CSV table of C-alpha atoms in Angstrom, one decimal:
chain,number,residue,atom,x,y,z
J,1,MET,CA,93.9,171.9,63.2
J,2,LYS,CA,92.0,170.8,66.4
J,3,VAL,CA,92.7,167.1,65.2
J,4,PHE,CA,96.3,167.8,65.1
J,5,VAL,CA,96.6,169.4,68.6
J,6,MET,CA,94.6,166.4,69.9
J,7,ILE,CA,97.1,163.9,68.2
J,8,MET,CA,100.0,166.0,69.5
J,9,ALA,CA,98.6,165.9,73.2
J,10,LEU,CA,98.0,162.1,73.0
J,11,ALA,CA,101.7,161.8,71.9
J,12,VAL,CA,103.1,163.8,74.6
J,13,PHE,CA,100.9,162.2,77.2
J,14,ALA,CA,102.0,158.5,75.7
J,15,GLY,CA,105.6,159.7,76.0
J,16,CYS,CA,105.3,160.9,79.8
J,17,GLU,CA,103.5,157.8,80.6
J,18,SER,CA,106.2,155.7,78.9
J,19,GLU,CA,108.9,157.6,80.9
J,20,ARG,CA,107.0,157.3,84.2
J,21,LYS,CA,106.8,153.5,83.6
J,22,LYS,CA,110.5,153.3,82.9
J,23,LYS,CA,111.3,155.2,86.2
J,24,GLU,CA,109.1,153.0,88.3
J,25,GLU,CA,110.8,149.9,86.7
J,26,GLU,CA,114.2,151.3,87.4
J,27,LYS,CA,113.1,152.0,91.0
J,28,GLU,CA,111.8,148.5,91.6
J,29,THR,CA,115.0,147.0,90.1
J,30,GLU,CA,117.2,149.3,92.5
J,31,GLU,CA,115.2,148.3,95.5
J,32,SER,CA,115.3,144.7,94.6
J,33,ASN,CA,119.2,144.9,94.3
J,34,MET,CA,119.3,146.4,97.8
J,35,VAL,CA,117.8,143.4,99.4
J,36,LYS,CA,120.6,141.5,100.9
J,37,MET,CA,121.2,137.6,100.7
J,38,GLU,CA,119.1,136.2,103.4
J,39,ALA,CA,121.1,134.9,106.4
J,40,PRO,CA,120.3,131.4,107.9
J,41,GLY,CA,117.0,131.6,109.8
J,42,GLU,CA,115.8,135.0,108.4
J,43,HIS,CA,112.2,135.2,107.3
J,44,LYS,CA,111.7,134.6,103.6
J,45,GLY,CA,111.3,138.0,101.7
J,46,GLU,CA,112.4,139.9,104.7
J,47,LYS,CA,114.6,142.8,104.0
J,48,VAL,CA,117.6,142.2,106.3
J,49,GLN,CA,120.1,144.8,107.6
J,50,GLY,CA,123.3,144.9,105.4
J,51,TYR,CA,126.2,142.5,106.5
J,52,THR,CA,128.1,145.2,108.6
J,53,LEU,CA,125.0,146.6,110.4
J,54,PRO,CA,123.6,145.0,113.5
J,55,GLY,CA,120.7,142.6,112.9
J,56,LEU,CA,117.3,142.5,114.7
J,57,GLY,CA,115.3,139.9,116.3
J,58,HIS,CA,116.0,136.5,117.9
J,59,GLY,CA,117.2,138.1,121.3
J,60,LEU,CA,119.9,140.2,123.1
J,61,LEU,CA,122.8,137.8,123.2
J,62,GLN,CA,123.0,137.1,119.5
J,63,SER,CA,126.2,136.4,117.4
J,64,PRO,CA,128.3,137.2,115.4
J,65,ILE,CA,129.4,140.7,116.4
J,66,ASN,CA,131.8,143.4,115.3
J,67,ILE,CA,134.6,143.4,117.9
J,68,LEU,CA,135.9,146.8,118.7
J,69,SER,CA,139.4,146.0,120.1
J,70,ALA,CA,139.8,149.6,121.7
J,71,ASP,CA,136.5,149.0,123.8
J,72,THR,CA,137.2,145.5,125.3
J,73,GLU,CA,138.1,145.0,128.8
J,74,HIS,CA,141.4,143.3,129.9
J,75,ASP,CA,140.8,141.1,132.9
J,76,GLY,CA,142.6,137.8,132.3
J,77,LYS,CA,140.0,135.7,134.0
J,78,HIS,CA,139.2,133.3,131.0
J,79,HIS,CA,141.6,130.5,130.3
J,80,ILE,CA,141.5,127.3,128.0
J,81,THR,CA,143.2,124.0,128.9
J,82,LEU,CA,143.2,121.5,126.0
J,83,HIS,CA,143.3,117.7,126.2
J,84,PHE,CA,143.2,117.1,122.6
J,85,ASN,CA,144.0,113.6,120.7
J,86,ASP,CA,144.1,115.1,117.2
J,87,LYS,CA,141.7,112.4,115.9
J,88,PHE,CA,139.0,113.1,113.3
J,89,GLU,CA,136.2,110.8,112.4
J,90,SER,CA,134.9,112.0,109.0
J,91,VAL,CA,134.5,115.3,106.8
J,92,GLU,CA,131.2,116.3,105.4
J,93,ASN,CA,129.7,118.6,102.8
J,94,LEU,CA,126.5,119.7,104.3
J,95,GLY,CA,125.7,121.9,101.5
J,96,HIS,CA,125.7,125.0,103.7
J,97,THR,CA,129.1,124.4,105.2
J,98,VAL,CA,132.0,122.0,105.2
J,99,GLN,CA,132.3,120.1,108.5
J,100,LEU,CA,134.9,117.9,110.3
J,101,ASN,CA,133.7,115.7,112.9
J,102,PHE,CA,136.0,114.8,115.9
J,103,GLU,CA,136.4,111.3,117.5
J,104,GLU,CA,135.2,111.0,121.1
J,105,GLY,CA,137.9,111.7,123.7
J,106,SER,CA,139.2,115.2,123.2
J,107,THR,CA,138.1,117.6,125.9
J,108,LEU,CA,138.6,121.4,126.7
J,109,GLU,CA,138.7,122.8,130.2
J,110,SER,CA,137.5,126.6,130.6
J,111,ASP,CA,136.3,128.7,133.6
J,112,GLY,CA,135.9,125.3,135.8
J,113,LYS,CA,134.0,123.5,133.3
J,114,THR,CA,134.7,120.6,130.9
J,115,TYR,CA,133.7,120.5,127.2
J,116,ASP,CA,133.8,117.8,124.6
J,117,PHE,CA,135.0,118.5,121.1
J,118,VAL,CA,132.3,117.8,118.7
J,119,GLN,CA,132.8,119.3,115.2
J,120,LEU,CA,134.4,122.2,113.4
J,121,HIS,CA,133.1,124.1,110.2
J,122,PHE,CA,133.7,126.9,108.2
J,123,HIS,CA,132.1,130.3,107.1
J,124,THR,CA,132.9,132.2,104.2
J,125,PRO,CA,133.4,135.2,104.5
J,126,SER,CA,134.1,135.6,108.2
J,127,GLU,CA,131.2,136.0,110.6
J,128,HIS,CA,132.9,138.0,113.2
J,129,LEU,CA,134.4,141.3,112.3
J,130,ILE,CA,137.5,143.0,114.1
J,131,ASP,CA,137.2,146.7,114.1
J,132,GLY,CA,135.0,146.6,111.1
J,133,VAL,CA,137.2,144.3,109.0
J,134,THR,CA,135.8,141.1,107.3
J,135,PHE,CA,138.3,138.3,106.6
J,136,PRO,CA,137.7,135.6,103.8
J,137,MET,CA,137.1,132.9,106.0
J,138,GLU,CA,136.3,131.7,109.6
J,139,MET,CA,136.6,128.4,111.2
J,140,HIS,CA,134.4,127.6,114.5
J,141,ILE,CA,135.6,124.8,116.7
J,142,VAL,CA,132.4,123.6,118.6
J,143,ASN,CA,132.5,122.2,122.1
J,144,SER,CA,129.6,121.0,124.1
J,145,LEU,CA,129.5,121.2,128.0
J,146,GLN,CA,129.8,117.5,129.5
J,147,ASN,CA,126.8,116.2,131.5
J,148,GLN,CA,124.5,119.2,130.7
J,149,ASP,CA,120.8,119.7,130.6
J,150,GLN,CA,119.9,119.0,127.1
J,151,ASP,CA,116.9,121.4,127.3
J,152,LYS,CA,119.5,124.2,128.0
J,153,PRO,CA,122.7,123.2,126.0
J,154,GLU,CA,125.8,125.2,126.7
J,155,TYR,CA,128.6,125.5,124.2
J,156,LEU,CA,132.2,126.8,124.0
J,157,VAL,CA,133.2,127.9,120.5
J,158,ILE,CA,136.6,128.9,119.4
J,159,GLY,CA,136.5,131.2,116.2
J,160,ILE,CA,139.6,131.3,114.2
J,161,LEU,CA,139.9,133.9,111.4
J,162,PHE,CA,141.8,133.4,108.1
J,163,LYS,CA,143.3,135.8,105.7
J,164,MET,CA,144.7,135.0,102.2
J,165,GLY,CA,148.5,134.1,102.2
J,166,LYS,CA,150.6,130.9,102.1
J,167,GLU,CA,148.9,127.4,102.0
J,168,ASN,CA,147.6,126.1,105.3
J,169,PRO,CA,149.1,122.7,106.3
J,170,PHE,CA,145.9,121.7,108.3
J,171,LEU,CA,143.5,122.7,105.4
J,172,LYS,CA,145.9,120.7,103.0
J,173,ASP,CA,145.3,117.5,105.0
J,174,PHE,CA,141.7,117.2,104.0
J,175,ILE,CA,140.7,119.8,101.6
J,176,ASP,CA,140.9,117.0,98.8
J,177,LYS,CA,139.0,114.5,100.8
J,178,ILE,CA,135.8,116.9,101.0
J,179,PRO,CA,132.9,115.2,99.1
J,180,THR,CA,131.9,117.5,96.1
J,181,GLU,CA,128.2,116.2,96.4
J,182,GLU,CA,126.2,117.8,99.2
J,183,HIS,CA,125.1,115.8,102.3
J,184,VAL,CA,127.9,113.1,101.7
J,185,LYS,CA,130.3,111.9,104.6
J,186,GLN,CA,133.9,110.9,103.8
J,187,MET,CA,135.5,108.8,106.8
J,188,LEU,CA,139.0,109.9,107.5
J,189,PRO,CA,141.7,107.5,108.3
J,190,VAL,CA,143.3,107.8,111.9
J,191,GLY,CA,146.2,110.5,111.7
J,192,SER,CA,145.5,111.5,108.2
J,193,VAL,CA,144.3,115.1,109.4
J,194,GLN,CA,146.3,116.8,112.1
J,195,MET,CA,145.6,120.2,113.8
J,196,GLY,CA,147.8,120.1,116.8
J,197,ASP,CA,150.0,122.9,115.7
J,198,LEU,CA,147.2,125.2,115.0
J,199,LEU,CA,145.5,124.4,118.3
J,200,MET,CA,149.0,125.1,120.3
J,201,GLU,CA,148.0,128.8,119.8
J,202,VAL,CA,144.7,128.2,121.5
J,203,GLY,CA,146.0,126.6,125.0
J,204,GLY,CA,147.7,128.5,127.7
J,205,LYS,CA,147.2,131.6,129.6
J,206,SER,CA,148.6,134.2,127.5
J,207,SER,CA,146.5,137.1,126.0
J,208,HIS,CA,145.5,136.1,122.7
J,209,PHE,CA,141.7,135.8,122.2
J,210,TYR,CA,138.4,137.9,122.7
J,211,TYR,CA,135.8,136.5,124.8
J,212,TYR,CA,132.0,137.2,124.9
J,213,LYS,CA,128.7,135.5,125.7
J,214,GLY,CA,126.7,135.1,122.5
J,215,SER,CA,124.6,132.5,120.5
J,216,LEU,CA,124.8,129.9,117.8
J,217,THR,CA,125.0,131.6,114.4
J,218,THR,CA,122.6,129.2,112.6
J,219,PRO,CA,119.2,128.1,113.7
J,220,PRO,CA,117.9,127.8,116.6
J,221,PHE,CA,120.3,130.7,117.5
J,222,THR,CA,120.6,129.3,121.0
J,223,GLU,CA,121.9,132.0,123.3
J,224,SER,CA,124.4,129.9,125.4
J,225,VAL,CA,127.7,130.1,123.6
J,226,ASN,CA,131.0,131.1,125.2
J,227,TRP,CA,132.9,132.7,122.3
J,228,HIS,CA,136.7,132.6,122.1
J,229,ILE,CA,137.7,134.4,119.1
J,230,MET,CA,141.3,134.1,118.5
J,231,LYS,CA,143.4,137.3,118.0
J,232,VAL,CA,146.1,135.7,115.8
J,233,ILE,CA,145.0,135.6,112.2
J,234,GLN,CA,145.9,132.4,110.4
J,235,GLU,CA,146.9,132.2,106.7
J,236,ALA,CA,145.4,130.1,104.0
J,237,SER,CA,146.1,130.1,100.3
J,238,PRO,CA,143.6,132.0,98.0
J,239,GLU,CA,142.9,128.5,96.4
J,240,GLN,CA,142.3,126.7,99.7
J,241,ILE,CA,139.7,129.4,100.6
J,242,GLN,CA,137.9,129.6,97.3
J,243,LYS,CA,137.6,125.9,97.1
J,244,ILE,CA,135.8,125.9,100.6
J,245,ASN,CA,133.6,128.8,99.4
J,246,ARG,CA,132.7,127.1,96.2
J,247,LEU,CA,131.3,124.0,98.2
J,248,GLU,CA,129.6,126.1,100.9
J,249,GLY,CA,128.7,129.3,99.3
J,250,ASN,CA,128.5,132.8,101.1
J,251,ASN,CA,127.2,131.3,104.4
J,252,ALA,CA,128.1,134.2,106.9
J,253,ARG,CA,125.4,135.7,109.1
J,254,HIS,CA,125.5,139.5,109.5
J,255,VAL,CA,126.6,141.1,112.7
J,256,GLN,CA,124.4,141.5,115.6
J,257,GLY,CA,123.5,144.3,118.2
J,258,MET,CA,125.7,144.5,121.3
J,259,TYR,CA,122.8,145.5,123.6
J,260,GLY,CA,125.2,146.4,126.4
J,261,ARG,CA,127.4,143.3,126.3
J,262,MET,CA,131.1,143.7,126.9
J,263,VAL,CA,134.1,141.8,125.3
J,264,ASP,CA,136.9,140.6,127.3
J,265,SER,CA,140.4,140.8,125.8
J,266,GLU,CA,142.4,137.8,127.2
């Protein structure tokens, strides 16, 4: 009888131990699934904040941000004037993004400063949020301040958000020319890619963009960027957006804290 009781006790103990290990494994799996995809520049193995929550580290002027339209200030003091030649040198598959390089000669004037067009690239999904809304794609037109101190570079970046809709003529010009292999550059014949119609909405003095001081969204996260996020949302077909996403993956950095910064509505 004593032997029987002992066997039963061991069986119950083994069953409890098995159930405990099962619950521990389920908990570990759950915690593992909660670890978000690492944004560019984050430490390996670090659990980062969710995509729509402010990140930590790197400074107090970081980008991207969640723009709350009701909290913006209307002052109308920031303007953009374009001197654009509509000429591209090449398109590159950099692995982490698709990038078009401008030929020299196109410039932009803003707040008494002159910037050179350098390149444009894509993020899928969008990095900036408007009132908590994420868009499937965002394009950044990167401009560099002329004759600047290379130790303290300054940039003006125009952010254009895309929603799914009709086919975008600008994307159609080059999307089939993007190399499928990573770190490969494809030269573009002069006039083969045109974005003049798209940029017509950027120039002028009408109220059509959000402005704030921020940073690059990729390493080294330099905090010297004048951000201009266009209010008009562009359209691109689902196929166009999905093709770029297949090439570059999900490469959006999560939103950062405001730390007292204001966003101007222009």
